[in-house]
mmCIF file of C-alpha atoms and ligand atoms in Angstrom:
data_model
loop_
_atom_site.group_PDB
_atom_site.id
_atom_site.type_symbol
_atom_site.label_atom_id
_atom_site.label_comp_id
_atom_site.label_asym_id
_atom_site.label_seq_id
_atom_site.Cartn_x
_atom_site.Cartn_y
_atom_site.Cartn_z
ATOM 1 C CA UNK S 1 114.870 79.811 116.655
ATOM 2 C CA UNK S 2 111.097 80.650 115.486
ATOM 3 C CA UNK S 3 108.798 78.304 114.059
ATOM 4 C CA UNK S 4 109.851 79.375 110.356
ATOM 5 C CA UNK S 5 113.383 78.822 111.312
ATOM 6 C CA UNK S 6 112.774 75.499 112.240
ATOM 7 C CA UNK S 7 110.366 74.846 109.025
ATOM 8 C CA UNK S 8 113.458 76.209 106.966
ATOM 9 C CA UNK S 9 115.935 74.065 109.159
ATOM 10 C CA UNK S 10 113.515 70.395 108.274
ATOM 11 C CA UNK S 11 113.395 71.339 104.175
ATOM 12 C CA UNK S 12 117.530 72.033 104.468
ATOM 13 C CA UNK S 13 117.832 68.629 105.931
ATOM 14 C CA UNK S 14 115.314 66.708 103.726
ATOM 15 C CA UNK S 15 118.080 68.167 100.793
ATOM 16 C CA UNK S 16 121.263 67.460 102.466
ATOM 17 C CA UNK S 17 119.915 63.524 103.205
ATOM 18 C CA UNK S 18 118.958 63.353 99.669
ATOM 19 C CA UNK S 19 121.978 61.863 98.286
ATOM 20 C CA UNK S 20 121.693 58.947 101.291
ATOM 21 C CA UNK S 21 118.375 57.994 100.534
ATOM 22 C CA UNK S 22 118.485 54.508 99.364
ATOM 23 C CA UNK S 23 121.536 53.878 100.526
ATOM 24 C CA UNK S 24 122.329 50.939 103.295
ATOM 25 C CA UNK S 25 120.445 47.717 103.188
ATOM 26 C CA UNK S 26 117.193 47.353 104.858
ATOM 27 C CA UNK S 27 117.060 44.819 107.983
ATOM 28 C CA UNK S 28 116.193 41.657 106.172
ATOM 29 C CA UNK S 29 116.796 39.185 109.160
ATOM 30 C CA UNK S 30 113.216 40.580 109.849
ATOM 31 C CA UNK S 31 111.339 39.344 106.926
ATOM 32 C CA UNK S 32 108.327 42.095 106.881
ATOM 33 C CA UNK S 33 111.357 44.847 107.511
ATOM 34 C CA UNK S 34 112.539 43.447 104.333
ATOM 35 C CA UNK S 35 109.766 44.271 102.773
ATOM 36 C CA UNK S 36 110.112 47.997 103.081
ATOM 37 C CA UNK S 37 111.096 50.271 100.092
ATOM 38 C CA UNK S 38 114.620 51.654 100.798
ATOM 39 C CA UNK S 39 114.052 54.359 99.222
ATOM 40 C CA UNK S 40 111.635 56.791 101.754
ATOM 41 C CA UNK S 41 112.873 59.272 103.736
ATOM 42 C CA UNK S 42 111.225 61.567 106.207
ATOM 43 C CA UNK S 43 112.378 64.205 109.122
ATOM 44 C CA UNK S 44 110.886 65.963 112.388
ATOM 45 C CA UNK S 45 111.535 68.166 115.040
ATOM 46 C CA UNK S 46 109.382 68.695 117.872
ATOM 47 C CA UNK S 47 109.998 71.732 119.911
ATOM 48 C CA UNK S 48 109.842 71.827 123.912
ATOM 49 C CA UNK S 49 106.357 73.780 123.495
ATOM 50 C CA UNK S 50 105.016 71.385 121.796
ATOM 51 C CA UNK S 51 105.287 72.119 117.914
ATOM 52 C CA UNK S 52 106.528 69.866 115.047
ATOM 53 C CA UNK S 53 107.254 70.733 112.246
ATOM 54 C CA UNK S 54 107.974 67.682 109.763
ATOM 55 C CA UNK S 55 109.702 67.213 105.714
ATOM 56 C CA UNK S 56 109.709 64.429 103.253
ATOM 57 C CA UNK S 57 107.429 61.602 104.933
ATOM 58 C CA UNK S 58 107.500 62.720 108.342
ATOM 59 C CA UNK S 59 103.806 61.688 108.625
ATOM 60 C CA UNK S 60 104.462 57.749 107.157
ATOM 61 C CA UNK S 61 104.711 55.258 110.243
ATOM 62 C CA UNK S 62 107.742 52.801 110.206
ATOM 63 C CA UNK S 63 108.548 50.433 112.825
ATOM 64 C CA UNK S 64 109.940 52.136 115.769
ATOM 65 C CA UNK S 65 112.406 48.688 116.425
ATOM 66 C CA UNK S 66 115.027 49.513 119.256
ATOM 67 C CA UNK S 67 113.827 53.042 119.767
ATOM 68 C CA UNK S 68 110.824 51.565 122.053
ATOM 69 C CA UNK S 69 113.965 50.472 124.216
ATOM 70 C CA UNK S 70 114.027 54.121 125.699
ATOM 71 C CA UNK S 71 110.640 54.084 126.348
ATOM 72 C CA UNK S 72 110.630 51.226 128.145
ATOM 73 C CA UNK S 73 113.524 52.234 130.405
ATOM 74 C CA UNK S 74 112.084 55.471 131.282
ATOM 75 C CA UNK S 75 108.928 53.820 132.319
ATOM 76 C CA UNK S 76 110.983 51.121 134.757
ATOM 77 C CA UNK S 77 113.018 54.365 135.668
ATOM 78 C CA UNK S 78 109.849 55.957 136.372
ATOM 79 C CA UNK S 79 108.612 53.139 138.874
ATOM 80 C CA UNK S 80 111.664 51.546 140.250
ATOM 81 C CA UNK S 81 114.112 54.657 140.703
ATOM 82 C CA UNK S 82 117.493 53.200 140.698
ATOM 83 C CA UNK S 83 116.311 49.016 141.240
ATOM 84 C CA UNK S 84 117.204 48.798 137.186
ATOM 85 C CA UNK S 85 120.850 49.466 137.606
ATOM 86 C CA UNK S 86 121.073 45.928 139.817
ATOM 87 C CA UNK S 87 120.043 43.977 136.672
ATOM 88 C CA UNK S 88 122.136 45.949 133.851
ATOM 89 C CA UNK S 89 124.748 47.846 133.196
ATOM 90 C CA UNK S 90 125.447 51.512 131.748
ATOM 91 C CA UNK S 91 128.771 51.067 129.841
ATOM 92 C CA UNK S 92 129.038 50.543 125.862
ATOM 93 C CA UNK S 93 130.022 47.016 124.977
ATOM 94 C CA UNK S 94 131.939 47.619 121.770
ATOM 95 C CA UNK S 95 129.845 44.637 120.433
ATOM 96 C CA UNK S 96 126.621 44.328 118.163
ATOM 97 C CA UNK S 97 123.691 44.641 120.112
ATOM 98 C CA UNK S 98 122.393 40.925 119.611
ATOM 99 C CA UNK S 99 126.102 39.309 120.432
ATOM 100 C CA UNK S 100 126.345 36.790 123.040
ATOM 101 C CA UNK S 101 129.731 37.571 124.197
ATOM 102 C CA UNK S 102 130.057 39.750 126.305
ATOM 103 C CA UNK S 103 126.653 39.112 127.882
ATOM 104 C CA UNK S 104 128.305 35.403 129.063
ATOM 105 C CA UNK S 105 131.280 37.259 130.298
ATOM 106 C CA UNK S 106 129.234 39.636 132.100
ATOM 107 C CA UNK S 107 127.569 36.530 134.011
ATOM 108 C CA UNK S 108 123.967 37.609 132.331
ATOM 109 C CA UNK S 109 124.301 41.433 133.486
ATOM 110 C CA UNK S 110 123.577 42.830 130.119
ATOM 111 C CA UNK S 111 126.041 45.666 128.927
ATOM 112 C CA UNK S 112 123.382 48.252 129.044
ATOM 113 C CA UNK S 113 119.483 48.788 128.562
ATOM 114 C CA UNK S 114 120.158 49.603 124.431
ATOM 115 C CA UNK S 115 122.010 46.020 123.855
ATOM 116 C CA UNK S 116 119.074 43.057 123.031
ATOM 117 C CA UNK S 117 119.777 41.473 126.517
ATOM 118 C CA UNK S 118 119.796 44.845 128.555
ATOM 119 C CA UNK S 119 116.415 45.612 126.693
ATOM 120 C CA UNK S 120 114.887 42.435 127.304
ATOM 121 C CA UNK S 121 116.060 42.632 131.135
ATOM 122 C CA UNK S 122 114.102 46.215 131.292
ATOM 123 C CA UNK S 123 110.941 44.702 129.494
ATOM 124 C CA UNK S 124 110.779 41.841 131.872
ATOM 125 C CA UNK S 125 111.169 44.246 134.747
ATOM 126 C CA UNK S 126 108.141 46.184 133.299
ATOM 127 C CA UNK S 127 106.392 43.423 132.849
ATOM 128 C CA UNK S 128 107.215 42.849 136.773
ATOM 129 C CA UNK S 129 106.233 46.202 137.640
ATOM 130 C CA UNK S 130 103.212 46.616 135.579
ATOM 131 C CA UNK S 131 101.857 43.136 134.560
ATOM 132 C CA UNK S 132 101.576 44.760 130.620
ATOM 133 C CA UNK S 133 105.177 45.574 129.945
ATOM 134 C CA UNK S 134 103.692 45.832 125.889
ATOM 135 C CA UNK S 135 100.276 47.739 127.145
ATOM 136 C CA UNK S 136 102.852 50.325 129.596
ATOM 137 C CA UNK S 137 104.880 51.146 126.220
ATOM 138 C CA UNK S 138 101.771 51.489 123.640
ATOM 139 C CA UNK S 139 100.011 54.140 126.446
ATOM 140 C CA UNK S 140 102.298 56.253 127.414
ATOM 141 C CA UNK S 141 103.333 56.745 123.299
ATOM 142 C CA UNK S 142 99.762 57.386 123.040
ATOM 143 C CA UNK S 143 99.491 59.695 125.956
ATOM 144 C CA UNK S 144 102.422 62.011 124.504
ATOM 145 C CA UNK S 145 101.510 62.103 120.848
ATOM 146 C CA UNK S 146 97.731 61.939 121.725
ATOM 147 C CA UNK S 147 96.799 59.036 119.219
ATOM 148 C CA UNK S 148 94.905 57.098 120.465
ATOM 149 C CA UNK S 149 95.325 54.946 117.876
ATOM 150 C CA UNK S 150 98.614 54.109 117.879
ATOM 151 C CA UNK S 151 99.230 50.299 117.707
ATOM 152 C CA UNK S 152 101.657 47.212 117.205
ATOM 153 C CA UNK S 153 102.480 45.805 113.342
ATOM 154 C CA UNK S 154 100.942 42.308 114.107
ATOM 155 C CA UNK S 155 102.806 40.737 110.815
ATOM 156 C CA UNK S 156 105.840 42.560 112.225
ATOM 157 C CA UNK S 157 105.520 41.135 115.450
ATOM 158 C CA UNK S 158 104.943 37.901 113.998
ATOM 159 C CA UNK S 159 107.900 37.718 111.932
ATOM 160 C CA UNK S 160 110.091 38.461 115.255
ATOM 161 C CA UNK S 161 108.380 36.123 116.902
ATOM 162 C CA UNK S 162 109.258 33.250 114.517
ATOM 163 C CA UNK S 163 112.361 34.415 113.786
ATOM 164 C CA UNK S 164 113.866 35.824 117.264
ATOM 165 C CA UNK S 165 116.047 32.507 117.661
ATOM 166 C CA UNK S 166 118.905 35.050 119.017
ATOM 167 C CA UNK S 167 117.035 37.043 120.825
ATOM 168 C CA UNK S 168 115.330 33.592 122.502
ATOM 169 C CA UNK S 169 119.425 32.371 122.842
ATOM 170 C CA UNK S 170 120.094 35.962 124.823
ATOM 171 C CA UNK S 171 116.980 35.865 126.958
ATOM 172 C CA UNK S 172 117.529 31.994 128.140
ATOM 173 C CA UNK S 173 121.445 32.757 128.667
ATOM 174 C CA UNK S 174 120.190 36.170 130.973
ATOM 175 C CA UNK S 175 117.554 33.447 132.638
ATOM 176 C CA UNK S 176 120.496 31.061 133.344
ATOM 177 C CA UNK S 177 122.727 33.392 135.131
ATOM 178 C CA UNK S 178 119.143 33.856 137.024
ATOM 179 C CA UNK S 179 118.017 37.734 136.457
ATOM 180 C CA UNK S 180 115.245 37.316 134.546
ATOM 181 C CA UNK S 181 111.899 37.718 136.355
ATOM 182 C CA UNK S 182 109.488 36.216 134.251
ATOM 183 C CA UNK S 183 109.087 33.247 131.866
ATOM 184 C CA UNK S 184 111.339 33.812 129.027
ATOM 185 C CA UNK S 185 108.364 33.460 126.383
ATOM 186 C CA UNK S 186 106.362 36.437 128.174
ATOM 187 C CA UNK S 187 109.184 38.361 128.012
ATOM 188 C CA UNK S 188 109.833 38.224 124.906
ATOM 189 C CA UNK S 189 106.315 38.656 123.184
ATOM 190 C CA UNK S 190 106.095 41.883 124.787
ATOM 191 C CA UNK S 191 109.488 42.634 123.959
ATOM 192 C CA UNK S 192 108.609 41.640 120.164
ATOM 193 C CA UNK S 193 105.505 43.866 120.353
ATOM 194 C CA UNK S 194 107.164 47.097 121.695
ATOM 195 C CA UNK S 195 109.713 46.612 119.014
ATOM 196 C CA UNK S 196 107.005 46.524 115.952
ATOM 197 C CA UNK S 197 105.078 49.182 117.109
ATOM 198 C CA UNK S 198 103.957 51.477 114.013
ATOM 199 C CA UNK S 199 105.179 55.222 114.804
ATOM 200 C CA UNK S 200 105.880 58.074 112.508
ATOM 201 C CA UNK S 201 108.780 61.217 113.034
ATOM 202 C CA UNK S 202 106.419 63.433 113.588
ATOM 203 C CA UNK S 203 104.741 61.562 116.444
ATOM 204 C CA UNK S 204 107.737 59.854 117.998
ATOM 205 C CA UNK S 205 109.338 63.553 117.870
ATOM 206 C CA UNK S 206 106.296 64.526 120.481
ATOM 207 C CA UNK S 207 106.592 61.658 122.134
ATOM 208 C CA UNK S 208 110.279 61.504 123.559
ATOM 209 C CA UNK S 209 110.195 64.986 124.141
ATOM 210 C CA UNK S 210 109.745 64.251 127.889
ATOM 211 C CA UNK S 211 113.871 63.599 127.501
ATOM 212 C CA UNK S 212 114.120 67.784 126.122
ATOM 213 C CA UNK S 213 112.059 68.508 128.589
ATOM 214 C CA UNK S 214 114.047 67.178 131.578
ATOM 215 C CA UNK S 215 111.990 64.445 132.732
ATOM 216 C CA UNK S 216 108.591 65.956 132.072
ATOM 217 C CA UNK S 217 105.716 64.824 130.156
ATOM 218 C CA UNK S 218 103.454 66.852 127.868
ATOM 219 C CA UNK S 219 100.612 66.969 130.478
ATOM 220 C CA UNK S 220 103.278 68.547 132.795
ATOM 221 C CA UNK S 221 103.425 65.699 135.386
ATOM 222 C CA UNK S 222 107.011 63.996 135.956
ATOM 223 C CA UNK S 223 107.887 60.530 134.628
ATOM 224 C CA UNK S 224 111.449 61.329 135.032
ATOM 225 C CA UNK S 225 113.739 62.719 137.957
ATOM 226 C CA UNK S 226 116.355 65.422 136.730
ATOM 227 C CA UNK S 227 119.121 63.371 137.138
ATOM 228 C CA UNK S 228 117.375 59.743 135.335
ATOM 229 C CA UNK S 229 116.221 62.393 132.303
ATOM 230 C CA UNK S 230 119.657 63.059 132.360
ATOM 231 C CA UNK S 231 121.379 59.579 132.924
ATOM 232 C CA UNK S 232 119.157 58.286 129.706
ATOM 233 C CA UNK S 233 120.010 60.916 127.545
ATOM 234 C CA UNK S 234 123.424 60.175 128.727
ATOM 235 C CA UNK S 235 123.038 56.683 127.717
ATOM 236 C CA UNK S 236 121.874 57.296 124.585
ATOM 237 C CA UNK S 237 124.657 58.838 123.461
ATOM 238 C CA UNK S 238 127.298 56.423 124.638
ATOM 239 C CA UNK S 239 125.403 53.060 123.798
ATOM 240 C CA UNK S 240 122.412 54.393 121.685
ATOM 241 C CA UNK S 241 123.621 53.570 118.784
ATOM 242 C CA UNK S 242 125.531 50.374 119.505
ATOM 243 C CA UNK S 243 129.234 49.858 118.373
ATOM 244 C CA UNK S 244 129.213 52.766 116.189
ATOM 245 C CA UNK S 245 128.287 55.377 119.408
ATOM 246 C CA UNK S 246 131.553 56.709 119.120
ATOM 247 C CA UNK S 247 131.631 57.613 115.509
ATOM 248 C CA UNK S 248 128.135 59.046 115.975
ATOM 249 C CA UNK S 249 129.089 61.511 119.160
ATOM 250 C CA UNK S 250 131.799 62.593 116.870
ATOM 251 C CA UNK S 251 129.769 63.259 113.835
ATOM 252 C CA UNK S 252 126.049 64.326 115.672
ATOM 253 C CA UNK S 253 126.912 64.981 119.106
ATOM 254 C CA UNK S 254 123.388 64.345 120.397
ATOM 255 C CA UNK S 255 121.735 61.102 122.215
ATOM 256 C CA UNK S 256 120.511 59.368 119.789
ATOM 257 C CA UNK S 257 118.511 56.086 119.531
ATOM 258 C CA UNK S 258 118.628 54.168 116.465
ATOM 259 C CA UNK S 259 115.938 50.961 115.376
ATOM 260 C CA UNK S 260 116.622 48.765 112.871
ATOM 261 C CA UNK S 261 113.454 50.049 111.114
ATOM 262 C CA UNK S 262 115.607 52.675 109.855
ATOM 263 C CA UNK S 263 114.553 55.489 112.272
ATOM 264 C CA UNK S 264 116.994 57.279 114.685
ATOM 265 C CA UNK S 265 115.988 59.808 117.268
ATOM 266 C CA UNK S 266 117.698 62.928 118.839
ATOM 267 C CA UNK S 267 117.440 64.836 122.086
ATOM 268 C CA UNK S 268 118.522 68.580 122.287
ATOM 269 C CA UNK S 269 118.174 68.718 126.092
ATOM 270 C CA UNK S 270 116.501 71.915 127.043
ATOM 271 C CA UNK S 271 115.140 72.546 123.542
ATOM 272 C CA UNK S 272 113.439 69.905 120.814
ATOM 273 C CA UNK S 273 113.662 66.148 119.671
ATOM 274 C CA UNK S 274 114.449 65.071 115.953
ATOM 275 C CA UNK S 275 113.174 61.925 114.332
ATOM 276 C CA UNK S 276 114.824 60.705 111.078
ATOM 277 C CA UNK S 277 114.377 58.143 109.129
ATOM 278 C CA UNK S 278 115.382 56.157 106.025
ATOM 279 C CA UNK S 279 115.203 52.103 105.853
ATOM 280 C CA UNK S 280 118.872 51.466 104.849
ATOM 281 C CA UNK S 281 121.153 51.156 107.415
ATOM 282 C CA UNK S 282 124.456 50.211 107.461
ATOM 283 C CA UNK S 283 126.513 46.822 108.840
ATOM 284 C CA UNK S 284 125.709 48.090 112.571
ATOM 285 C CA UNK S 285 122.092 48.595 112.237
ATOM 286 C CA UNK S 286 122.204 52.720 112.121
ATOM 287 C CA UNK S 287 119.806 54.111 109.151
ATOM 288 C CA UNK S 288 122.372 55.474 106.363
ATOM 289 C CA UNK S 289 119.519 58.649 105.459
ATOM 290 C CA UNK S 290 118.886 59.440 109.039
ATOM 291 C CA UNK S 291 122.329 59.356 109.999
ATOM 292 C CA UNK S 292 123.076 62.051 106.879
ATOM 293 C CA UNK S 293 120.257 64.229 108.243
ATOM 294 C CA UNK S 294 120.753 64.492 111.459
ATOM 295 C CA UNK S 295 125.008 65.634 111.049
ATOM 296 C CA UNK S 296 122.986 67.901 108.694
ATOM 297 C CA UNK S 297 120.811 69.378 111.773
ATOM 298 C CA UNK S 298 123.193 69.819 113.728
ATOM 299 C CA UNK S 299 126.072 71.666 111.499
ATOM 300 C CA UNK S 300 123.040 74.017 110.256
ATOM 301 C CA UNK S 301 121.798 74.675 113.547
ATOM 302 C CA UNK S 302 125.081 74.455 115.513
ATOM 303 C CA UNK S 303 122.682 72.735 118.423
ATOM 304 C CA UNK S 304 125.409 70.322 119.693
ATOM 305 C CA UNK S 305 126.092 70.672 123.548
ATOM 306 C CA UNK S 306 129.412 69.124 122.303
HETATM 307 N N1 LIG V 1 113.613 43.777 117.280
HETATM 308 C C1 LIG V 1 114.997 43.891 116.912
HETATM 309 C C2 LIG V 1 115.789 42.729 117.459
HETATM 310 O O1 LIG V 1 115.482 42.281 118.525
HETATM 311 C C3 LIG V 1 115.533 45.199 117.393
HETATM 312 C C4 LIG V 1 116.971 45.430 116.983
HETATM 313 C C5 LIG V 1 117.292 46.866 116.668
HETATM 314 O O2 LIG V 1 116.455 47.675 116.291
HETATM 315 N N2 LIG V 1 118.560 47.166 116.743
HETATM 316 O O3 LIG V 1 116.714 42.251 116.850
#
């Protein structure tokens, strides 16, 4: 597809989500997420060369949530090789991705890195590799959307901080069963900073295209293998979207990687990245609008591997 095809493709999606835009409930067990109007919506896709083209508020930053969990495994992915896989898992667990359960019938070996526990395993790893699991997240976003100015939501992170209490209860269970690395509290304040990080579609579009581009980053060095570009895009679509991964490989049939900010992001391996988003999201924590819009990208452009 040109450029214009891909302009024409972002305004048909902005008017299929339409009708979705509002709907869901933002994240209120956040308190500043509850904050957020429900009703914005914007789209992106970024194209392997390095073009985005963006509709509706595709240049507004939300809070990028669980999506910075994919960053964060690439980078430990990127350092450790296969060492990750010791400490979590890579199977779906069915469950929502801040329960308990099966984490303390897994013995503390989180589900996978896209659960709460898996993601706070990865950070603390990070944070083992790199001594700024927070700092490793922040640059490399900056690095592949070049803004330099990209930065965390301090009253964001604050209001996770203070309110984490089951995110604290999953990272003390994980320290119990004895895989975490670091002291729980530094663990989790960089976890709580990667997830309030301020991104917009358009940027976070450029910046996971590294996952389109099998592995490579937009300087044209490698921060992926093949096979780990691969095995995350993999992941994405059978955990990235929690309990409801099933429905949305049935309707979308991309990876995707939802946050409870209300923005989900695609992979098209070989050929672009889409960013929706839309604040509501529904009783699983998947953005209502930006599920609408991307089914709506991919029955218009019939880009589905599936
Ligand atoms: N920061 C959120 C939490 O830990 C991320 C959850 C999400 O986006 N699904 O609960």
């Amino acid at each position: 597809m040109s450029a214009t095809d891909y302009q024409d493709v972002v305004e048909r999606v902005v008017a299929a989500a339409r009708p979705y835009v509002g709907a869901g409930k933002v994240a209120d067990y956040i308190p500043s997420l509850g904050e957020v109007d429900p009703n914005r919506f914007g789209f992106a896709v970024a194209t392997v060369d390095g073009r985005v083209h963006g509709g509706g508020e595709s240049a507004t930053p939300f809070t990028i949530e669980s999506i910075s969990k994919l960053f964060a495994l690439s980078l430990v992915l990127g350092h450790d090789g296969k060492e990750i896989w010791k400490r979590v898992g890579q199977e779906p667990t069915g469950d929502p991705f801040n329960s308990l359960i099966p984490l303390q019938l897994s013995k503390g070996i989180p589900g996978n890195p896209f659960v709460n526990p898996g993601a706070i395993v990865v950070t603390d790893q990070l944070l083992h590799d790199t001594g700024d699991a927070y700092g490793a997240i922040r640059a490399l976003l900056r690095a592949e959307t070049g803004d330099p100015q990209l930065h965390v939501d301090a009253v964001t992170a604050h209001s996770e901080e203070t309110t984490g209490n089951r995110d604290r209860a999953l990272a003390y269970l994980v320290a119990d069963f004895g895989n975490m690395l670091n002291p729980v509290p530094e663990t989790l304040n960089h976890y709580f900073r990667q997830c309030s990080i301020m991104i917009s579609c358009e940027k976070l579009a450029l910046a996971a295209l590294f996952l389109a581009r099998r592995g490579v980053r937009a300087d044209g060095s490698r921060l992926l293998s093949e096979e780990d570009a691969r095995g995350v895009n993999a992941i994405m679509l059978t955990c990235g979207t929690y309990n409801e991964a099933g429905e949305f490989a049935y309707r979308v049939g991309l990876p995707c990687k939802s946050g409870v900010g209300g923005g989900i992001l695609a992979v098209v391996p070989g050929r672009c990245t889409a960013v929706a988003w839309g604040p509501g999201v529904d009783d699983k924590g998947n953005s209502v609008s930006a599920a609408a819009a991307l089914e709506a990208f991919v029955k218009l452009t019939g880009l589905s591997p599936l």
